[in-house]
mmCIF file of C-alpha atoms in Angstrom:
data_model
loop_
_atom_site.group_PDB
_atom_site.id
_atom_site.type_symbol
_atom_site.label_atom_id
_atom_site.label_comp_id
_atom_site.label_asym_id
_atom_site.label_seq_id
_atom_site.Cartn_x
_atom_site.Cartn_y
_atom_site.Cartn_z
ATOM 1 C CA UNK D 1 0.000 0.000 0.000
ATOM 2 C CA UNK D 2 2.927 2.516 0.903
ATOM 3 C CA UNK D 3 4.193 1.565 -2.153
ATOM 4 C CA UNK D 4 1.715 2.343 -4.210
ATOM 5 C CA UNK D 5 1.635 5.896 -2.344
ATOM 6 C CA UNK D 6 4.518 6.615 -3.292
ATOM 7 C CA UNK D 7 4.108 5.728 -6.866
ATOM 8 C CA UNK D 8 1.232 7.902 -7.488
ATOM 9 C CA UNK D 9 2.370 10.825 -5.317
ATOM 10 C CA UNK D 10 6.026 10.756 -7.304
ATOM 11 C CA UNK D 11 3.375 10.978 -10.842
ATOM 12 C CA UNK D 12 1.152 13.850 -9.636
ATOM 13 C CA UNK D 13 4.627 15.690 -8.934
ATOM 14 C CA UNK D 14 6.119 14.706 -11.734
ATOM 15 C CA UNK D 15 3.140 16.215 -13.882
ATOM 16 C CA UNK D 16 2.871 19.101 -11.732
ATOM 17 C CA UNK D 17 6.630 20.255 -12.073
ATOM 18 C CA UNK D 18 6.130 19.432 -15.780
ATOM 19 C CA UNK D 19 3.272 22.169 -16.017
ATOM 20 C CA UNK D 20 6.341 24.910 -15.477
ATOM 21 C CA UNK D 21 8.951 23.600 -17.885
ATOM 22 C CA UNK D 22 10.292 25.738 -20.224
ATOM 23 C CA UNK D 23 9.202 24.977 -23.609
ATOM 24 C CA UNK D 24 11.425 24.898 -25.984
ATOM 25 C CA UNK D 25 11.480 25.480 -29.621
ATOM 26 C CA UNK D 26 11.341 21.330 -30.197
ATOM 27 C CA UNK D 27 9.087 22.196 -33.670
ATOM 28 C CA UNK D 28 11.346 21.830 -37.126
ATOM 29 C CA UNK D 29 9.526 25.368 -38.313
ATOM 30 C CA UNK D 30 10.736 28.478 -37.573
ATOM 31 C CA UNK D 31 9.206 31.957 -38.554
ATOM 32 C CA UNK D 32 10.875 33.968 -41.607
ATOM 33 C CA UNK D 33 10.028 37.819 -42.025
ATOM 34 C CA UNK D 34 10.652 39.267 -45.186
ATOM 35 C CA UNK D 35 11.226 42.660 -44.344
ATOM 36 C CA UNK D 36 10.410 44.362 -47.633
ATOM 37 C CA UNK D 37 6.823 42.787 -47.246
ATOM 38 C CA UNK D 38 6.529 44.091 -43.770
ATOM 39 C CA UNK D 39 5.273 47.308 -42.866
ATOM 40 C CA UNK D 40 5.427 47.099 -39.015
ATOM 41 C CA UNK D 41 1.666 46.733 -38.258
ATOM 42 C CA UNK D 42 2.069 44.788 -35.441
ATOM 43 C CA UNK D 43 -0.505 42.154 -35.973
ATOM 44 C CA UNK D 44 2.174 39.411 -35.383
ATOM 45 C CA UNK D 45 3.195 40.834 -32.348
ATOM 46 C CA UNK D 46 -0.213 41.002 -30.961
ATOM 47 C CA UNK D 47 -0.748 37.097 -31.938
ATOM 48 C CA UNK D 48 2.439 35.617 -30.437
ATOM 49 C CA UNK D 49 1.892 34.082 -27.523
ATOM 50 C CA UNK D 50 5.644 33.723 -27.064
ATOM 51 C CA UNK D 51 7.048 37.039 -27.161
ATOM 52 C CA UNK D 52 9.489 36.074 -30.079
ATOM 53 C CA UNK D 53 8.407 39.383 -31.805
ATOM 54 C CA UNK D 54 9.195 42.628 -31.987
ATOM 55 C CA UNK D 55 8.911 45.809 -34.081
ATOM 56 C CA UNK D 56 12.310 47.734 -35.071
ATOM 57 C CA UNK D 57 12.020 50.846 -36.794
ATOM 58 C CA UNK D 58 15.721 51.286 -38.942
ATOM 59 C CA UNK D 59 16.406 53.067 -42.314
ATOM 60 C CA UNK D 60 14.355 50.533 -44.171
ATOM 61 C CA UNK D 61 11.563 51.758 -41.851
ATOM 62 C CA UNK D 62 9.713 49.673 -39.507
ATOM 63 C CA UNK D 63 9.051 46.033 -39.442
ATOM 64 C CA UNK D 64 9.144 43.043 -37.220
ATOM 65 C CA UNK D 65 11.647 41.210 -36.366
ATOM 66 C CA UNK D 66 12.044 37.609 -34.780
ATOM 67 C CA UNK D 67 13.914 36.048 -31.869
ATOM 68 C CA UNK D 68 14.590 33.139 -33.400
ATOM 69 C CA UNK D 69 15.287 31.601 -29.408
ATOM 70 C CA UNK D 70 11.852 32.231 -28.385
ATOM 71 C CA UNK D 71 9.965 30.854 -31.802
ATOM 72 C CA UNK D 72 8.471 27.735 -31.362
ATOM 73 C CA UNK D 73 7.363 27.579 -35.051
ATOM 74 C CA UNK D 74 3.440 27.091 -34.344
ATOM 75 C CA UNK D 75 2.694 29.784 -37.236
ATOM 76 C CA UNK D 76 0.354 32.074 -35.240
ATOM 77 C CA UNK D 77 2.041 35.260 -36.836
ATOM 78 C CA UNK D 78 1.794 33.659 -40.206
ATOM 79 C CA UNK D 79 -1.793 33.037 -40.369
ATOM 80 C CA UNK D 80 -2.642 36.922 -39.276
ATOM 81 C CA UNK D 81 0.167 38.564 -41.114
ATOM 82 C CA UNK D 82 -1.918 40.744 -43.709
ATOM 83 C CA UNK D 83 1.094 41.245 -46.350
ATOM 84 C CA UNK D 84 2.508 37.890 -46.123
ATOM 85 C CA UNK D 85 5.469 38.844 -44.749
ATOM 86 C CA UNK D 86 5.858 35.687 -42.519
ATOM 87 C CA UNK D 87 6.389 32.113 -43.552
ATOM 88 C CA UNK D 88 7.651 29.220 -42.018
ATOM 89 C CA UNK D 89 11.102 27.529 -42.568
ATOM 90 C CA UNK D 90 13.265 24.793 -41.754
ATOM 91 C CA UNK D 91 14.670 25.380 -37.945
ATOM 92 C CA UNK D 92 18.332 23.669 -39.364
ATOM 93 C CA UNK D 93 17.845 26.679 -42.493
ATOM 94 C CA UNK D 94 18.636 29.742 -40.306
ATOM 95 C CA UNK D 95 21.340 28.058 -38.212
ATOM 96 C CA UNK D 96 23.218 27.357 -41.265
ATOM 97 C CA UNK D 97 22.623 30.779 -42.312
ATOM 98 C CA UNK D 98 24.001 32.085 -39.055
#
């Protein structure tokens, strides 16, 4: 019986602690921005529930840009980008780009 305590108390902590693991960008996609296509309306930025966005403003003018460290690829800010500025990629594309 103690056993079996022990067994089902060391689960229900187990899935507990798993409720505040960091998740990490595990998905093969990644978000690409082309930046001519984006004019820095923020609609990504509102959709991201990651915080992997943000909006520059440089000499091009201003558009978003992606921490590619936060992504998780789950296309959010592709499916309300209204220019198509954002598509997904291959994860193992930008790090050879790097």
């Amino acid at each position: 019986m103690n056993i079996l305590l022990i067994i089902i108390s060391t689960i229900t902590l187990l899935l507990f602690l798993s409720l505040f693991k960091k998740r990490n960008n595990t998905r093969s996609k990644i978000s690409h921005i082309d930046p001519k296509r984006c004019i820095g309306c923020q609609q990504c930025l509102i959709s991201c529930r990651h915080g992997a966005l943000h909006i520059i403003t440089d000499d091009s003018g201003k558009h978003a840009v992606l921490n590619a460290d936060k992504c998780t690829g789950c296309g959010d800010c592709v499916s309300v980008c209204p220019h198509q500025a954002i598509t997904l990629i291959e994860r193992e594309n930008i790090k050879l780009n790097n």
